[in-house]
PDB file of C-alpha atoms in Angstrom:
ATOM      1  CA  MET A   5      13.322   0.184  -9.968  1.00  0.00           C
ATOM      2  CA  ASN A   6      12.707  -2.023 -12.966  1.00  0.00           C
ATOM      3  CA  PRO A   7      10.060  -0.429 -15.179  1.00  0.00           C
ATOM      4  CA  ASP A   8       9.992  -3.421 -17.567  1.00  0.00           C
ATOM      5  CA  TRP A   9       7.653  -5.452 -15.346  1.00  0.00           C
ATOM      6  CA  MET A  10       5.385  -2.462 -14.717  1.00  0.00           C
ATOM      7  CA  GLY A  11       4.927  -1.085 -18.204  1.00  0.00           C
ATOM      8  CA  GLY A  12       6.032   2.168 -19.759  1.00  0.00           C
ATOM      9  CA  PRO A  13       6.947   5.470 -18.138  1.00  0.00           C
ATOM     10  CA  ASP A  14       3.310   6.490 -17.686  1.00  0.00           C
ATOM     11  CA  GLN A  15       2.531   3.337 -15.696  1.00  0.00           C
ATOM     12  CA  VAL A  16       5.648   3.823 -13.567  1.00  0.00           C
ATOM     13  CA  ARG A  17       4.642   7.419 -12.814  1.00  0.00           C
ATOM     14  CA  GLU A  18       1.103   6.306 -11.934  1.00  0.00           C
ATOM     15  CA  ALA A  19       2.483   3.568  -9.660  1.00  0.00           C
ATOM     16  CA  ASP A  20       4.704   6.139  -7.917  1.00  0.00           C
ATOM     17  CA  LEU A  21       1.736   8.457  -7.377  1.00  0.00           C
ATOM     18  CA  GLN A  22      -0.373   5.613  -5.976  1.00  0.00           C
ATOM     19  CA  ARG A  23       2.431   4.580  -3.647  1.00  0.00           C
ATOM     20  CA  ALA A  24       2.938   8.139  -2.408  1.00  0.00           C
ATOM     21  CA  GLY A  25      -0.812   8.497  -1.860  1.00  0.00           C
ATOM     22  CA  ALA A  26      -1.037   5.238   0.086  1.00  0.00           C
ATOM     23  CA  ALA A  27       1.977   6.250   2.188  1.00  0.00           C
ATOM     24  CA  ARG A  28       0.376   9.624   2.984  1.00  0.00           C
ATOM     25  CA  GLN A  29      -2.959   7.990   3.819  1.00  0.00           C
ATOM     26  CA  TYR A  30      -1.196   5.510   6.119  1.00  0.00           C
ATOM     27  CA  ARG A  31       0.669   8.271   7.972  1.00  0.00           C
ATOM     28  CA  GLU A  32      -2.470  10.367   8.358  1.00  0.00           C
ATOM     29  CA  ALA A  33      -4.531   7.415   9.635  1.00  0.00           C
ATOM     30  CA  ASP A  34      -1.953   6.703  12.346  1.00  0.00           C
ATOM     31  CA  LEU A  35      -2.683   2.964  12.149  1.00  0.00           C
ATOM     32  CA  PRO A  36      -0.415   0.341  13.647  1.00  0.00           C
ATOM     33  CA  LEU A  37       1.298  -1.500  10.795  1.00  0.00           C
ATOM     34  CA  THR A  38       0.318  -4.880  12.254  1.00  0.00           C
ATOM     35  CA  LYS A  39      -3.369  -3.917  12.231  1.00  0.00           C
ATOM     36  CA  LEU A  40      -3.197  -2.713   8.626  1.00  0.00           C
ATOM     37  CA  TRP A  41      -1.281  -5.794   7.517  1.00  0.00           C
ATOM     38  CA  ALA A  42      -3.724  -8.178   9.267  1.00  0.00           C
ATOM     39  CA  TYR A  43      -6.706  -6.481   7.628  1.00  0.00           C
ATOM     40  CA  TYR A  44      -4.972  -6.366   4.223  1.00  0.00           C
ATOM     41  CA  TYR A  45      -4.018 -10.038   4.489  1.00  0.00           C
ATOM     42  CA  GLY A  46      -7.555 -10.925   5.559  1.00  0.00           C
ATOM     43  CA  ILE A  47      -9.028  -9.410   2.400  1.00  0.00           C
ATOM     44  CA  GLY A  48      -6.658 -11.339   0.144  1.00  0.00           C
ATOM     45  CA  GLY A  49      -3.342  -9.506   0.294  1.00  0.00           C
ATOM     46  CA  ASP A  50      -0.316 -11.714  -0.179  1.00  0.00           C
ATOM     47  CA  VAL A  51       2.771  -9.677   0.696  1.00  0.00           C
ATOM     48  CA  ASP A  52       4.397 -10.029   4.085  1.00  0.00           C
ATOM     49  CA  GLU A  53       4.384  -7.330   6.728  1.00  0.00           C
ATOM     50  CA  LEU A  54       7.960  -6.242   5.970  1.00  0.00           C
ATOM     51  CA  SER A  55       7.148  -5.730   2.273  1.00  0.00           C
ATOM     52  CA  LEU A  56       4.021  -3.775   3.195  1.00  0.00           C
ATOM     53  CA  GLU A  57       6.117  -1.548   5.443  1.00  0.00           C
ATOM     54  CA  ALA A  58       8.670  -1.007   2.671  1.00  0.00           C
ATOM     55  CA  TYR A  59       5.864  -0.109   0.266  1.00  0.00           C
ATOM     56  CA  LEU A  60       4.383   2.381   2.723  1.00  0.00           C
ATOM     57  CA  HIS A  61       7.817   3.979   3.128  1.00  0.00           C
ATOM     58  CA  GLU A  62       8.004   4.288  -0.670  1.00  0.00           C
ATOM     59  CA  ALA A  63      10.910   1.868  -0.929  1.00  0.00           C
ATOM     60  CA  LEU A  64       9.205  -0.961  -2.844  1.00  0.00           C
ATOM     61  CA  HIS A  65       6.879  -1.296  -5.812  1.00  0.00           C
ATOM     62  CA  LEU A  66       4.055  -3.845  -5.649  1.00  0.00           C
ATOM     63  CA  PRO A  67       1.745  -5.262  -8.313  1.00  0.00           C
ATOM     64  CA  ALA A  68      -1.400  -3.217  -8.968  1.00  0.00           C
ATOM     65  CA  VAL A  69      -3.720  -5.816  -7.422  1.00  0.00           C
ATOM     66  CA  GLN A  70      -1.811  -5.629  -4.128  1.00  0.00           C
ATOM     67  CA  VAL A  71      -1.855  -1.831  -4.215  1.00  0.00           C
ATOM     68  CA  GLY A  72      -5.611  -1.944  -4.686  1.00  0.00           C
ATOM     69  CA  LEU A  73      -5.979  -4.170  -1.632  1.00  0.00           C
ATOM     70  CA  ILE A  74      -3.757  -1.884   0.454  1.00  0.00           C
ATOM     71  CA  VAL A  75      -5.788   1.167  -0.549  1.00  0.00           C
ATOM     72  CA  MET A  76      -9.011  -0.710   0.211  1.00  0.00           C
ATOM     73  CA  ALA A  77      -7.726  -1.798   3.626  1.00  0.00           C
ATOM     74  CA  LEU A  78      -6.629   1.755   4.461  1.00  0.00           C
ATOM     75  CA  ALA A  79     -10.013   3.180   3.443  1.00  0.00           C
ATOM     76  CA  GLU A  80     -12.014   0.586   5.355  1.00  0.00           C
ATOM     77  CA  LEU A  81      -9.934   0.902   8.510  1.00  0.00           C
ATOM     78  CA  ALA A  82     -10.098   4.703   8.339  1.00  0.00           C
ATOM     79  CA  ARG A  83     -13.907   4.504   8.229  1.00  0.00           C
ATOM     80  CA  GLU A  84     -13.870   2.339  11.366  1.00  0.00           C
ATOM     81  CA  MET A  85     -11.731   4.809  13.330  1.00  0.00           C
ATOM     82  CA  PRO A  86     -13.446   7.349  15.584  1.00  0.00           C
ATOM     83  CA  ALA A  87     -13.526  10.876  14.182  1.00  0.00           C
TER      84      ALA A  87
END
């Protein structure tokens, strides 16, 4: 992990917490990765499916704007799922 491009230690910690939260939300939603990636890409996401998978397995950091789009896609798809 290279914290220089992300900011100081506080930003790195926040990014780690966001990533862990997105990973947990993804697991709990039980969404197919392809469906999440297609939705994410459709709302402006620009990382490939493999990078999204790595992010959701907490193995890759992404820029904040991409994280925001992933979180948005997860939330919107979760609302569409039957209870």
